[in-house]
Amino acid sequence: MRSTTTGTAGSYRFTLLAGAAAFALAAPGVAFAQDEAPEAEAPESENVIIVTASKREQTLQETPISVSVTSGETIERAQIRDVLDLQTVVPSLRVSQLQTSSATTFIIRGFGNGDNNFGIEPSVGVFIDGVFRSRSAAALSDLNLIQRIEVLNGPQSTLFGKNASAGVISVVTKEPQYEFGGQFEASYGNFNALNLRGEVTGPITENIAFSLDGTYQQRDGFGRIVNLDNAEIQDRNRWSARGNLLIEPSADLKIRLIADYSKIDEVCCQTSNVVVGALTRGAIPAVGGQFPSDFFSFDNFLNVVPVNENENYGFSGQLDWSFGNLTLTSITAYRELTNAFLQDIDFTSADIANEGRDQGVDTFTQELRLTSDFDGPINFLLGGYYFDESIAQDSFLTVGEDFRDFAAFQAGSPLLPATASGAQRIAVGNQVLAGAEAGLGLPIGSILGGDFLTQERFRLDNTSWSIFGTVDFEPLDGLVFTAGFNYTDDKKDFVIELDALDPLANINLVDAFITGATAGAVRTRAQFQALPAANQQALLAAATNPAVNQLLGLAPLQFQTPFPDVPNAVEPGQTRDDQLTYLLRAAYQISNEVNIYASYSTGFKASSVNLSRDSRPLSSDYTPGVRGSTFAAPASPIINAGLATPNLTTGTRFAGPEEAEVFEIGLKAQWDGFGINLALFDQSIQGFQSFLFTGLGFGLANAGEQSVKGFELDTNIQPTDGLVFTFAATYLDSLYDDFTSGPLGDLSGRRPAGIPEWSLRTSATHTYEFGDSGTRLISRLDYSHESNVNILDGIGGFNANQFRREVNLVNGSVTLQLENGLEVGAFARNLLDEQFTLTIFPGVAQAGTVSGYPNTPRTWGGLVRFKF
């Protein structure tokens, strides 16, 4: 598709589009785009890039959106393997891999969500060749056959719908070519890293072309599981394959068919302890276990080798049909994702608890849009989008062989002097547990004596449709006004079922004391509520006094308590959202070299469902009694419907929609050898969906409002032929304007964690030509920096300022390109072997312990590439 306008500006745009069919980038770093509408007499620049950020094929210069573009050439030279590496060249983007090989977080301008909870809607939409990848586990393929990657900053809901309230990552791959060619690459590096990739393209007939590409990555693990014969962890073992057909029956009709498959089978992830609490130091050795204490030693102690398996495959077809001054585009896609993992969640060699999870996602999408290409002052885009997705997840927590003794250590410790040995504590604790079992009428050895702590079943069906459009009005050459809209309707139906299988978790210790104190006369809430008020108060006073009710000492051992399944008589297990978002923008070409724009846009993200063990009824549906007592719980919809379960607390089943808005002004200037681009923005999200990993699940809540003010700066300098410098910076002044109901209490007025104030990216690329031989030596060095920032908003028992992160990464590469297509090179990532913490979380069932994930150490290697 092309987008042209009237007058000399429109004529020159057409010239640029025609001349930029072969993608060229003078500054092989990141290009940062705002608006430009060059005049006809402007000299054609090598820095001409075609982008589709506005769902129109436009040059980078004329796209009035804050978008960072990374070329395939940069990806190749910088050895960017996947989207995890992409953040080293895009300052507004942050990507982290956590817990499993497929759990990845995308954040743009400080807004985003983690992806280890499949019920959480993404705030940053990932699109590959126009197809939405609804879960980041489906977007982790090796980057191969890439033409460019566009990172659109800020809300993009007008054109990209409900999952772009923070931004968009759009990956565009190369189309098949009618000239036979391709390339093969092999690299080898430290940790026995072997990377193979290849692509071939060519004609089948005069109007049908094909391409095939594939990748294979294998690498030893960075870490060792010391107690399991030094088994490797944090390895790489993944491959992908893709086939493309380009069919052009006529000059007006183009059809592109893509089928792809990728597989991951890895041992992930490297984890260690930032803080080792007293319970971990005492109880784990007492049951014969070990734990890591040196965070960057890459030593692990686990009772099982983790399993991470991921299969991702799909098919898409895009049709572009031009008739007259209109182009009709249809993109149809079907994808399947299967994801499974098994891992030790206490991260010690003691056999306490493991988690297993099997997930499946089936997604169908259909987009249809009509784009005009009139000679008059008005052009439009009108489209519709349909999304249908089904998610299934079955999961479990095991009870390990050491779990009961681990709990007995905790039960026995308060009864013994500090000098008591671990064996003594366990022996006394087991007596306490046996006594409790006898008193509660449970079989001896049943507390933490089964096979499973929990078993869960989650289902989520999501259908959504939207209509969207934009209108461009150019009353004068170089002056363009744009208005756009998007109306989205979103429906979710979900099932949440949890079996809490440990008998102690199914007993409220206050209610059990009351039943015993009344010699069994009070066994239900109705019987308790029928007692005189004075009797109720007296029983509760005794039952909640630890000196009287010694059962309360067992409360820390109730690790996972039950809750009502959903849907039920009170909670329908559904969300229904609809929203109109819009865009207003003005763009003006001051001169051939300088463009400015100003815009206001809104964004929308639909409700997210908490598919985790921390799913709980809303406080409006249930009010718990003291210490979780059902007997003492006041009347509520859950109580009135007879749905209350022992130890039930409140939380969320889902978080409501997000509504975003952003004011933005931008400037772009480009002269021979120098370019500078600037975007200033004031962005906020009402009802930001915040979630916190709790160790066994996720706390999900809507923040009242989160905002960020800042700027994005990009410059490129080419002082001489063959030498290019780039510098990009993002400044973010972020704030919780109103967040009173989160899992950590009132955070209003605080800076959100994990959002650095400054993010810097800079690079230098030098190309040395060996005379007229066609041989070139290309050297590249890049540096990325993120300023010091709190890692989490808070963690129980600690000051959030204790845990901070600063990032300083240096990467480099050298490539010798010969005229015959042969290339040899060397590369290094994290050249200075910088060490920092990616994120942290509370130790599972280990109060006072904080665990976390370290960054990837230095990697290096050499490569051979042949292009033909």
Coordinates of N, CA, C and O in Angstrom, one line a residue, residues 30 80 115 127 145 186 298 585 627 636 666 767 817 827 845:
V30 N 19.1 2.7 15.8 CA 17.7 2.9 15.9 C 17.3 4.2 15.4 O 17.8 5.2 15.7
I80 N 21.5 -9.6 17.8 CA 20.2 -9.6 18.5 C 19.5 -10.8 18.1 O 19.0 -11.0 17.0
D115 N 3.9 -11.8 32.0 CA 3.2 -12.8 31.2 C 3.2 -14.2 31.8 O 3.0 -15.1 31.0
F127 N 3.0 -7.8 17.4 CA 2.5 -8.2 16.1 C 3.6 -8.7 15.3 O 4.7 -8.0 15.2
L145 N 15.2 -13.6 9.2 CA 14.6 -13.0 8.0 C 13.8 -11.7 8.3 O 12.7 -11.5 7.8
A186 N 26.5 -19.6 10.7 CA 26.8 -20.5 11.8 C 27.7 -19.7 12.7 O 28.6 -19.0 12.3
F298 N 26.0 -18.6 40.3 CA 25.3 -19.4 39.4 C 25.2 -20.9 39.9 O 25.1 -21.8 39.1
R585 N -4.7 14.6 15.8 CA -3.3 15.0 15.6 C -3.1 16.0 14.5 O -3.9 16.1 13.5
R627 N -9.5 -13.5 61.9 CA -8.6 -14.6 61.6 C -9.3 -15.6 60.6 O -9.0 -16.8 60.6
S636 N -23.0 -11.5 53.9 CA -22.5 -11.0 52.6 C -23.1 -11.9 51.5 O -23.7 -13.0 51.8
G666 N 6.1 16.5 19.0 CA 7.3 15.9 18.5 C 8.0 16.8 17.4 O 7.3 17.6 16.8
T767 N 32.7 1.6 9.0 CA 32.8 0.7 7.8 C 34.1 1.1 7.1 O 34.2 2.3 6.6
Q817 N 33.3 -8.5 5.5 CA 32.5 -8.9 4.4 C 33.3 -8.9 3.1 O 33.9 -7.9 2.7
F827 N 31.9 -11.4 18.0 CA 30.9 -10.6 18.7 C 31.1 -10.9 20.2 O 31.6 -11.9 20.6
A845 N 7.2 -20.2 51.1 CA 7.1 -20.8 52.4 C 8.3 -20.6 53.2 O 8.6 -21.4 54.2

